[in-house]
PDB file of C-alpha atoms in Angstrom:
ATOM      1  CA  UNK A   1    -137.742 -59.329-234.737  1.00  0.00           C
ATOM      2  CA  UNK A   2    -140.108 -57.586-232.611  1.00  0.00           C
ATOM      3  CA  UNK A   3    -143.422 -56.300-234.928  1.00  0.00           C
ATOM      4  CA  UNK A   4    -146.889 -54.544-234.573  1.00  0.00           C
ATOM      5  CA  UNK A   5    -149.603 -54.807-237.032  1.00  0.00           C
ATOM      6  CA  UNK A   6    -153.428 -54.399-237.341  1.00  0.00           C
ATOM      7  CA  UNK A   7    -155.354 -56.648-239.479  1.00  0.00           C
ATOM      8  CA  UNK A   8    -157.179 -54.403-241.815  1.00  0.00           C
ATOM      9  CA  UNK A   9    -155.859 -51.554-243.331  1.00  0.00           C
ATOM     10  CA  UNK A  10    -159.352 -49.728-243.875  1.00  0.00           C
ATOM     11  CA  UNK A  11    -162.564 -50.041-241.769  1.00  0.00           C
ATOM     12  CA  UNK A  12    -165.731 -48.562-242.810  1.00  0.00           C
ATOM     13  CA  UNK A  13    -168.618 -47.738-240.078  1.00  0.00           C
ATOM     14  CA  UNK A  14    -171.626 -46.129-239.684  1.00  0.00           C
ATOM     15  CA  UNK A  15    -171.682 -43.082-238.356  1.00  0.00           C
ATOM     16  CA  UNK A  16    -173.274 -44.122-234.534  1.00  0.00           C
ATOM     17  CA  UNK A  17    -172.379 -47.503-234.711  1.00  0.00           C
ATOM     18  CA  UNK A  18    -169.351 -49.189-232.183  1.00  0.00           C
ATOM     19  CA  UNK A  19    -166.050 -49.374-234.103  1.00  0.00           C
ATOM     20  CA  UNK A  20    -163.493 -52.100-233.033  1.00  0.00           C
ATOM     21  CA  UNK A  21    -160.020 -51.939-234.348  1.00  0.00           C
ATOM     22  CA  UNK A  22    -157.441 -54.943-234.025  1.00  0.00           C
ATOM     23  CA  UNK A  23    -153.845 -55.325-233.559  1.00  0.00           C
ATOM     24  CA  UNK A  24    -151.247 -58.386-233.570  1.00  0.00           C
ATOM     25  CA  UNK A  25    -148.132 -57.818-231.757  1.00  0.00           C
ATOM     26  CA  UNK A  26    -145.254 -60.573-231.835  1.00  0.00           C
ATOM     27  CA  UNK A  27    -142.694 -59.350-229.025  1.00  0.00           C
ATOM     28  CA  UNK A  28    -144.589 -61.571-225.574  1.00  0.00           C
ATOM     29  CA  UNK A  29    -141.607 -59.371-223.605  1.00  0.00           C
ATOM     30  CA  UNK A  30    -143.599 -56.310-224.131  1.00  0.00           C
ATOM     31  CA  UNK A  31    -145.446 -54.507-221.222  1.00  0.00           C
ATOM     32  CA  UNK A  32    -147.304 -51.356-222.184  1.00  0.00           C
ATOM     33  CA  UNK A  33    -148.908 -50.179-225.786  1.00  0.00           C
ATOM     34  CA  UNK A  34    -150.544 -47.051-226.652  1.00  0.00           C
ATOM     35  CA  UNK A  35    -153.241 -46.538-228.884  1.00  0.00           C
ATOM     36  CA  UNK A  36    -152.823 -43.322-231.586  1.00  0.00           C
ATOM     37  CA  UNK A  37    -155.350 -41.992-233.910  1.00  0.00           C
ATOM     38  CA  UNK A  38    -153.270 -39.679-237.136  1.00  0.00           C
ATOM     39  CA  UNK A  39    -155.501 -37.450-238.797  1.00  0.00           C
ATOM     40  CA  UNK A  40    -154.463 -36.366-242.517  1.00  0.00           C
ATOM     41  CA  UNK A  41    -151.980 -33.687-241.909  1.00  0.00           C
ATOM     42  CA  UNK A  42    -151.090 -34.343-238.445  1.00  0.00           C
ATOM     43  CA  UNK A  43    -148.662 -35.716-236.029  1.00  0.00           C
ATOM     44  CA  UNK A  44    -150.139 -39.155-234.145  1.00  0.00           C
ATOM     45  CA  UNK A  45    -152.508 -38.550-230.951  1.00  0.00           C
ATOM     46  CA  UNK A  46    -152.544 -40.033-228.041  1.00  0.00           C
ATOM     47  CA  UNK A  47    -155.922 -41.943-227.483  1.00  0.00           C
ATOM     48  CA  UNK A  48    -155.139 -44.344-224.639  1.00  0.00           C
ATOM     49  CA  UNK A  49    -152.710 -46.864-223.357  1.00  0.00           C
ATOM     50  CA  UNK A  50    -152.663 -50.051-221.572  1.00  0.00           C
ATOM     51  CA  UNK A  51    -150.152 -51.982-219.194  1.00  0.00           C
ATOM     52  CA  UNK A  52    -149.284 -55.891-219.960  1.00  0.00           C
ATOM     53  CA  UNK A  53    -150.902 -56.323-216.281  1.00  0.00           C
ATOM     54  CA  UNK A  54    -154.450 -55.296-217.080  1.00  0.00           C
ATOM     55  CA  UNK A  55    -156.698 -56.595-219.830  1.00  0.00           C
ATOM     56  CA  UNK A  56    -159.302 -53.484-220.129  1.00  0.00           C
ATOM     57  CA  UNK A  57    -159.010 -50.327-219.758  1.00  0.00           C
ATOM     58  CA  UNK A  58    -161.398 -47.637-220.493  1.00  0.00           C
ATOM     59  CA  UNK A  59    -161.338 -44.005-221.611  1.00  0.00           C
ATOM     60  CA  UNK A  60    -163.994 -41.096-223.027  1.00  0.00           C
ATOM     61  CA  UNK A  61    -166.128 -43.448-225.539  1.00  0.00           C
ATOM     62  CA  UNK A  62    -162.919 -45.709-225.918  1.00  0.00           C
ATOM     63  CA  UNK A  63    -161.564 -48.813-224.240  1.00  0.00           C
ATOM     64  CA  UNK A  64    -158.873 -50.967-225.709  1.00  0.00           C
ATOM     65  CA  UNK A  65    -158.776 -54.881-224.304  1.00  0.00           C
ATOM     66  CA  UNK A  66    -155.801 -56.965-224.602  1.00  0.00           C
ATOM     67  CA  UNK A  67    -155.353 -60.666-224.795  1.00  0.00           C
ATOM     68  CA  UNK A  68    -151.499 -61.516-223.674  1.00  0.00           C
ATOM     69  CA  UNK A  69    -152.596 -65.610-224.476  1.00  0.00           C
ATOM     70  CA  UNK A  70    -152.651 -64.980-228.289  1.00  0.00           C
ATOM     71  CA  UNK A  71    -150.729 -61.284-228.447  1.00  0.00           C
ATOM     72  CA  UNK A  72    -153.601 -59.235-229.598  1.00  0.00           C
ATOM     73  CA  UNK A  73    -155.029 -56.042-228.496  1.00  0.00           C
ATOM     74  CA  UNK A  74    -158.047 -54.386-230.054  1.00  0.00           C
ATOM     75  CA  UNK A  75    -159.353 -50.082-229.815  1.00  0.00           C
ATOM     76  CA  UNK A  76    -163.051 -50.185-229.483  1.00  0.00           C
ATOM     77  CA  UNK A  77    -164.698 -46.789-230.423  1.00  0.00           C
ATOM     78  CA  UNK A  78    -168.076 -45.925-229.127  1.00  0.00           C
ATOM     79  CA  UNK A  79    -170.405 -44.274-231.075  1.00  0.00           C
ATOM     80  CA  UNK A  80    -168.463 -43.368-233.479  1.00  0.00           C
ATOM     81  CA  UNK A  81    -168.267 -39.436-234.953  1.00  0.00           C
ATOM     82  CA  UNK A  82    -167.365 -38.243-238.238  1.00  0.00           C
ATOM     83  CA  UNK A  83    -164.499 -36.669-235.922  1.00  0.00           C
ATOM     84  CA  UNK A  84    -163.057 -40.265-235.734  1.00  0.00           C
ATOM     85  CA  UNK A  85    -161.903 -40.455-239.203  1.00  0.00           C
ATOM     86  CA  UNK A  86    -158.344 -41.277-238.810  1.00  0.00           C
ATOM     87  CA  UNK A  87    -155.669 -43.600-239.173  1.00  0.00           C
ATOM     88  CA  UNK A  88    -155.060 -45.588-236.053  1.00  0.00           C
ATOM     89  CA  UNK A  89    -152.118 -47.254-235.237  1.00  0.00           C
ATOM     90  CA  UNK A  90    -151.240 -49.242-232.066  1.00  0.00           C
ATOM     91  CA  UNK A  91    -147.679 -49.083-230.812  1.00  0.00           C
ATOM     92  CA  UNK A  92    -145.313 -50.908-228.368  1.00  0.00           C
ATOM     93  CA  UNK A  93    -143.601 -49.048-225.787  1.00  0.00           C
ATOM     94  CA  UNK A  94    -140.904 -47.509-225.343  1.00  0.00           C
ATOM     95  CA  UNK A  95    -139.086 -47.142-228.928  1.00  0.00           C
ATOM     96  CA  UNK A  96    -142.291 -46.897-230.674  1.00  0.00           C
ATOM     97  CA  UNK A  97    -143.041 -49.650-233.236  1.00  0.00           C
ATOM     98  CA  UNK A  98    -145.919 -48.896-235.315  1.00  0.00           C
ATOM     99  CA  UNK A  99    -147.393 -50.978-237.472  1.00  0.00           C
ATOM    100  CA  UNK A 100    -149.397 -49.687-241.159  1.00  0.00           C
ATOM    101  CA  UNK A 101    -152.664 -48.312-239.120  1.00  0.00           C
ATOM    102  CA  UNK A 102    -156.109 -48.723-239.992  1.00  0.00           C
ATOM    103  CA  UNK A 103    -157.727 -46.239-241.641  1.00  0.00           C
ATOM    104  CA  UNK A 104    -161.442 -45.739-240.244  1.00  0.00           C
ATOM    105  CA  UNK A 105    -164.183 -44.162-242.385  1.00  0.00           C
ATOM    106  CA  UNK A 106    -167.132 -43.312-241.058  1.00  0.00           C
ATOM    107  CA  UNK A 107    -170.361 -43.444-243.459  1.00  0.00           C
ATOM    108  CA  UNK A 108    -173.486 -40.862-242.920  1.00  0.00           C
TER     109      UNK A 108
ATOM    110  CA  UNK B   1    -150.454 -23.783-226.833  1.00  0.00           C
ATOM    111  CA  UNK B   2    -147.550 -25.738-225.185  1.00  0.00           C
ATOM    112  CA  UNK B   3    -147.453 -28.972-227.711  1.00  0.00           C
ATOM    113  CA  UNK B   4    -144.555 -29.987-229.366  1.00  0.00           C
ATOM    114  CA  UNK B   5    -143.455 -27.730-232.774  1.00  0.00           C
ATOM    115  CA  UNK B   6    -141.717 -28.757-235.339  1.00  0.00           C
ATOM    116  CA  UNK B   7    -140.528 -26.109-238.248  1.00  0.00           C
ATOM    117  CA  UNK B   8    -140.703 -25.998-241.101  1.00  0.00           C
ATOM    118  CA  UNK B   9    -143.529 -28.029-242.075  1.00  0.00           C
ATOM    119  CA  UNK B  10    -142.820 -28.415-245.325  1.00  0.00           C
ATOM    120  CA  UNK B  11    -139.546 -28.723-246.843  1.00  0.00           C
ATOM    121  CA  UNK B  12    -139.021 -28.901-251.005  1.00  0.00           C
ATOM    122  CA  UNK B  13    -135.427 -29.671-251.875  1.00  0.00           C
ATOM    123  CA  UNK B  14    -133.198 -31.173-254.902  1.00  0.00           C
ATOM    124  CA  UNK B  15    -131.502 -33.823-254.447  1.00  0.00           C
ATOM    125  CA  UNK B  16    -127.774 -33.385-253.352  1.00  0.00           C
ATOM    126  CA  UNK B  17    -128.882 -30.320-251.017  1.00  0.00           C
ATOM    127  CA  UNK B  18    -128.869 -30.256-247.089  1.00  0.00           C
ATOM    128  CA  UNK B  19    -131.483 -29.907-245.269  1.00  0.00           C
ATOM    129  CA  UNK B  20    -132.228 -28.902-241.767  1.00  0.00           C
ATOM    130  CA  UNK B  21    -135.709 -29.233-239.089  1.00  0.00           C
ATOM    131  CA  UNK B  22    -136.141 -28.054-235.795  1.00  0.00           C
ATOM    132  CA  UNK B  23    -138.004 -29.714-232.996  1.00  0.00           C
ATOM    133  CA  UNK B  24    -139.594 -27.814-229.930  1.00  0.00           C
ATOM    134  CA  UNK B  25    -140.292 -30.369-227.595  1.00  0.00           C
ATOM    135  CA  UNK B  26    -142.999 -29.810-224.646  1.00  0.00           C
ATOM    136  CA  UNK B  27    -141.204 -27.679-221.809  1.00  0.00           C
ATOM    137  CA  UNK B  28    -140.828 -29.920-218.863  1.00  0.00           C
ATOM    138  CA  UNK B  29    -140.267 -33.116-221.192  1.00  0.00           C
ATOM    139  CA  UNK B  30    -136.838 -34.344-221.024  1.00  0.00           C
ATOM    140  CA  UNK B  31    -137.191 -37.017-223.820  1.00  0.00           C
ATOM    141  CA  UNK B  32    -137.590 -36.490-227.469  1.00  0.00           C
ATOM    142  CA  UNK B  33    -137.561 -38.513-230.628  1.00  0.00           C
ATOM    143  CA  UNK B  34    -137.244 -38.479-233.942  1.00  0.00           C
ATOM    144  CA  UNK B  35    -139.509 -40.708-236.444  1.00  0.00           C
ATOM    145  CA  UNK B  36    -139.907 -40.601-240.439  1.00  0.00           C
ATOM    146  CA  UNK B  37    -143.081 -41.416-241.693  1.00  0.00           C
ATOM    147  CA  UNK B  38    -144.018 -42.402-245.677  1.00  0.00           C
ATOM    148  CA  UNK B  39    -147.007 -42.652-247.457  1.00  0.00           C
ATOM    149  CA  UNK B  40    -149.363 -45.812-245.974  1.00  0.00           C
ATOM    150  CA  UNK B  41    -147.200 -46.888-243.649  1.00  0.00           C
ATOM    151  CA  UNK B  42    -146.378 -45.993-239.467  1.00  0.00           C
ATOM    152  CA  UNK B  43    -144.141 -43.494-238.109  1.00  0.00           C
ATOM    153  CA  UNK B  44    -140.448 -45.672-238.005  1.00  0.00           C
ATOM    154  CA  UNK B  45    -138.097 -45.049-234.991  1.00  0.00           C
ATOM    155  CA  UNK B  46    -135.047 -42.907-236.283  1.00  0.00           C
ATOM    156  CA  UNK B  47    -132.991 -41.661-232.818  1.00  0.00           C
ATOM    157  CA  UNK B  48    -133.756 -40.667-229.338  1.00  0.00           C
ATOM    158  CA  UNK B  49    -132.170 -38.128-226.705  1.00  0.00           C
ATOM    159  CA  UNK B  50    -132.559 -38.294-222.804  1.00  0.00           C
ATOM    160  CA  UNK B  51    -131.490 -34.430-222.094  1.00  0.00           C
ATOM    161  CA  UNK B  52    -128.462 -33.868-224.503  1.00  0.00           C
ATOM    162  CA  UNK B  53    -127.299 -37.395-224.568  1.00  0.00           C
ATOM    163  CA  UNK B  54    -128.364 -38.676-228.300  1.00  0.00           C
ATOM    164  CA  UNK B  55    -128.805 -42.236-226.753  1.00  0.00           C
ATOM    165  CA  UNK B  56    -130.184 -44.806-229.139  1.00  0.00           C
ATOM    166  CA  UNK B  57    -130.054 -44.731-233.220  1.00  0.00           C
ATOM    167  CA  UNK B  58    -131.927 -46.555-235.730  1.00  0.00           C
ATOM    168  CA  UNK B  59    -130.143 -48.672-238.677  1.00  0.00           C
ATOM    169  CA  UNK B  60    -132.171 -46.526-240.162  1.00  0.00           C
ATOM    170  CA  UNK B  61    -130.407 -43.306-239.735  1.00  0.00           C
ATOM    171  CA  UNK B  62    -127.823 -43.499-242.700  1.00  0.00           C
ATOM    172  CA  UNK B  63    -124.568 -41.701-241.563  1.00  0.00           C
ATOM    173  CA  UNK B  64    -126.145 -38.583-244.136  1.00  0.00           C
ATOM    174  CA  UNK B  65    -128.539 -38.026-240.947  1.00  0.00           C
ATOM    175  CA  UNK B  66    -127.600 -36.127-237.863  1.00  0.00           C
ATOM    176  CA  UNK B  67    -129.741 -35.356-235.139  1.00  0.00           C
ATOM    177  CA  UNK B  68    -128.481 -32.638-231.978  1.00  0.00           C
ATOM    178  CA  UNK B  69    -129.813 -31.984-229.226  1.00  0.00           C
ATOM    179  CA  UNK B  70    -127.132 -29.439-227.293  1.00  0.00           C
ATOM    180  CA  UNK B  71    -128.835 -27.997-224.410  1.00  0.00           C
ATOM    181  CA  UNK B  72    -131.131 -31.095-223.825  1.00  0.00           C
ATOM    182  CA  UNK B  73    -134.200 -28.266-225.230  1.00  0.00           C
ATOM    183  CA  UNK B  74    -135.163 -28.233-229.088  1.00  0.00           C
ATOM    184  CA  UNK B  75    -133.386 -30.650-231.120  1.00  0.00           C
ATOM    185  CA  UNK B  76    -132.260 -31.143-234.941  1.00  0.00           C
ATOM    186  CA  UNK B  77    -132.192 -33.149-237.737  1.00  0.00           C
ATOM    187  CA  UNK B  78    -130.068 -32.761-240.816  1.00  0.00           C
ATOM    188  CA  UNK B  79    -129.642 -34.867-244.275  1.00  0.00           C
ATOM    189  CA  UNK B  80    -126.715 -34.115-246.327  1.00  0.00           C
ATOM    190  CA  UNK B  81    -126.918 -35.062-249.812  1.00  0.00           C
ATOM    191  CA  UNK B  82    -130.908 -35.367-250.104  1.00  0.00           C
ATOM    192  CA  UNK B  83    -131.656 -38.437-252.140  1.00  0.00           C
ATOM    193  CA  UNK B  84    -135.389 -38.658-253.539  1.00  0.00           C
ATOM    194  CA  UNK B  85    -135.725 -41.680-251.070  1.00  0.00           C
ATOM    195  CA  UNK B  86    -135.658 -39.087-248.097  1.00  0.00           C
ATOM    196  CA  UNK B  87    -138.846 -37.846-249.070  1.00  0.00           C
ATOM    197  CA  UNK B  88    -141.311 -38.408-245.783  1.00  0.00           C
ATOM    198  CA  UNK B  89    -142.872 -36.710-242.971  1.00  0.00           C
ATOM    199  CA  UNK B  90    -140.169 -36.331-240.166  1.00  0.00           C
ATOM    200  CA  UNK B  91    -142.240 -36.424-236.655  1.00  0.00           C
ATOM    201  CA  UNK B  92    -140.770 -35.389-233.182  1.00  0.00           C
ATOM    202  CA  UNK B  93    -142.105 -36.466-230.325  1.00  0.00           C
ATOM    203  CA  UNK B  94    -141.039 -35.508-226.627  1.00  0.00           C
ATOM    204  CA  UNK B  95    -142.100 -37.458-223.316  1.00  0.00           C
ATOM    205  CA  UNK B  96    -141.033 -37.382-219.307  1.00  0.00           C
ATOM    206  CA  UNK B  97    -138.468 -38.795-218.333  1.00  0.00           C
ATOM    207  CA  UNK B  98    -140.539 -40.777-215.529  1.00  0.00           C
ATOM    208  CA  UNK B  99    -143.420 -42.390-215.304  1.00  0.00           C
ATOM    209  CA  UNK B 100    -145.258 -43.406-218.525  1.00  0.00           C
ATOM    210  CA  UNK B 101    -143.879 -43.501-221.484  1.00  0.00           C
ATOM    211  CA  UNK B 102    -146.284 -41.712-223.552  1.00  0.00           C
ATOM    212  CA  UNK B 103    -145.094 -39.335-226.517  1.00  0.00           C
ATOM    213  CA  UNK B 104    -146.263 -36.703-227.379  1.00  0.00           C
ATOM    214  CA  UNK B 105    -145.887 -35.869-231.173  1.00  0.00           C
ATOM    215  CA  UNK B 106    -145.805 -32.752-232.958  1.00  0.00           C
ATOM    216  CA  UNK B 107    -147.489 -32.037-236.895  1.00  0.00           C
ATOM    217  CA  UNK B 108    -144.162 -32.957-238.283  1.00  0.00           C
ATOM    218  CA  UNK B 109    -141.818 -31.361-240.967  1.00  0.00           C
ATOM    219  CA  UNK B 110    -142.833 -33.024-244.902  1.00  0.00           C
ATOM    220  CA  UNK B 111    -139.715 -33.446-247.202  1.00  0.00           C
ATOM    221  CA  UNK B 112    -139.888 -33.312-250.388  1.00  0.00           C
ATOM    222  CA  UNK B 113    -136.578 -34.304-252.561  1.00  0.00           C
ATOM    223  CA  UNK B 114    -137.175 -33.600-255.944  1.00  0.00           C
TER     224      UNK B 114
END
């Protein structure tokens, strides 16, 4: 069956450093994926999302890059804030299938 | 603040009980889902509705779940016979009917089944 996953379940970063998170996805048939960030407490976010024709796609310090040839997409965080501490999942449109998320730390 | 509520947020049961959430989905969206969430691990797919039509269900959703949607506005979700397993967060999320699929979620309801 169709699955999502990211490789690492935690990811530690300085705070002002570039963050890149990665996800596998197995389903080739799928054509759009979304990007959430879940702070503790909260509901997932919307962060950005990107169509199975484009490979890049850029947002406010953010831009997620996919690569249809091996099924992988990655978040890359600019910057990063103490603000981005979160769990970060990707997800495949349109039921949602998340996979575990990546939890992102940011060190002082 | 127009977002998508859900109520209550938390939820503290014993086992054998019903229980009930809401969903308030954003106004003009005519989509909206239903997800459980436990610890570690992403939000699962439970049910969606398009407007009052309930139109897709998980094998997840055990036949102790219902979920309603009657005027195609707020929706619910109900367990009957809480089992301790139930315990997760229960997210909602709402999205147009066109365009982009992008949901919207809301802080989610937190059941405890004790």
């Amino acid at each position: 069956g169709e699955s999502v996953g990211l490789h690492l379940p935690t990811l530690s970063v300085q705070e002002g450093d570039n963050s890149i998170i990665n996800c596998a996805y197995s389903n080739s048939a799928s054509d759009y994926f979304i990007w959430y960030k879940q702070e503790s407490g909260k509901g997932p976010q919307f962060i950005i999302d990107i169509r199975s024709n484009m490979d890049k796609r850029q947002g406010q310090r953010v831009t997620v890059l996919l690569n249809k040839t091996v099924k992988h997409l990655s978040l890359q965080i600019a910057a990063t804030q103490p603000g981005d501490s979160a769990v970060y999942f990707c997800a495949e449109n349109f039921r949602l299938t998340f996979g575990k998320g990546t939890h992102l730390i940011i060190q002082p | 603040d127009t977002g998508v509520s859900q109520d209550p947020r938390h939820k503290i049961t014993k086992r054998g009980q019903n229980v009930t959430f809401r969903c308030d989905p954003i106004s003009e969206h005519n989509r909206l889902y239903w997800y459980r969430q436990t610890l570690g691990q992403g939000p699962e797919f439970l049910t969606y509705f398009q407007n009052e039509a309930q139109l897709e269900k998980s094998r997840l959703l055990s036949d102790r779940f219902s979920a309603e949607r009657p005027k195609g506005s707020f929706s619910t979700l109900e367990i009957q016979r809480t089992e301790q397993g139930d315990s997760a967060m229960y997210l909602c999320a709402s999205s147009r009917l066109a365009g982009k699929n992008i949901q919207y979620f809301g802080a989610g309801t937190r059941l405890s089944v004790l």
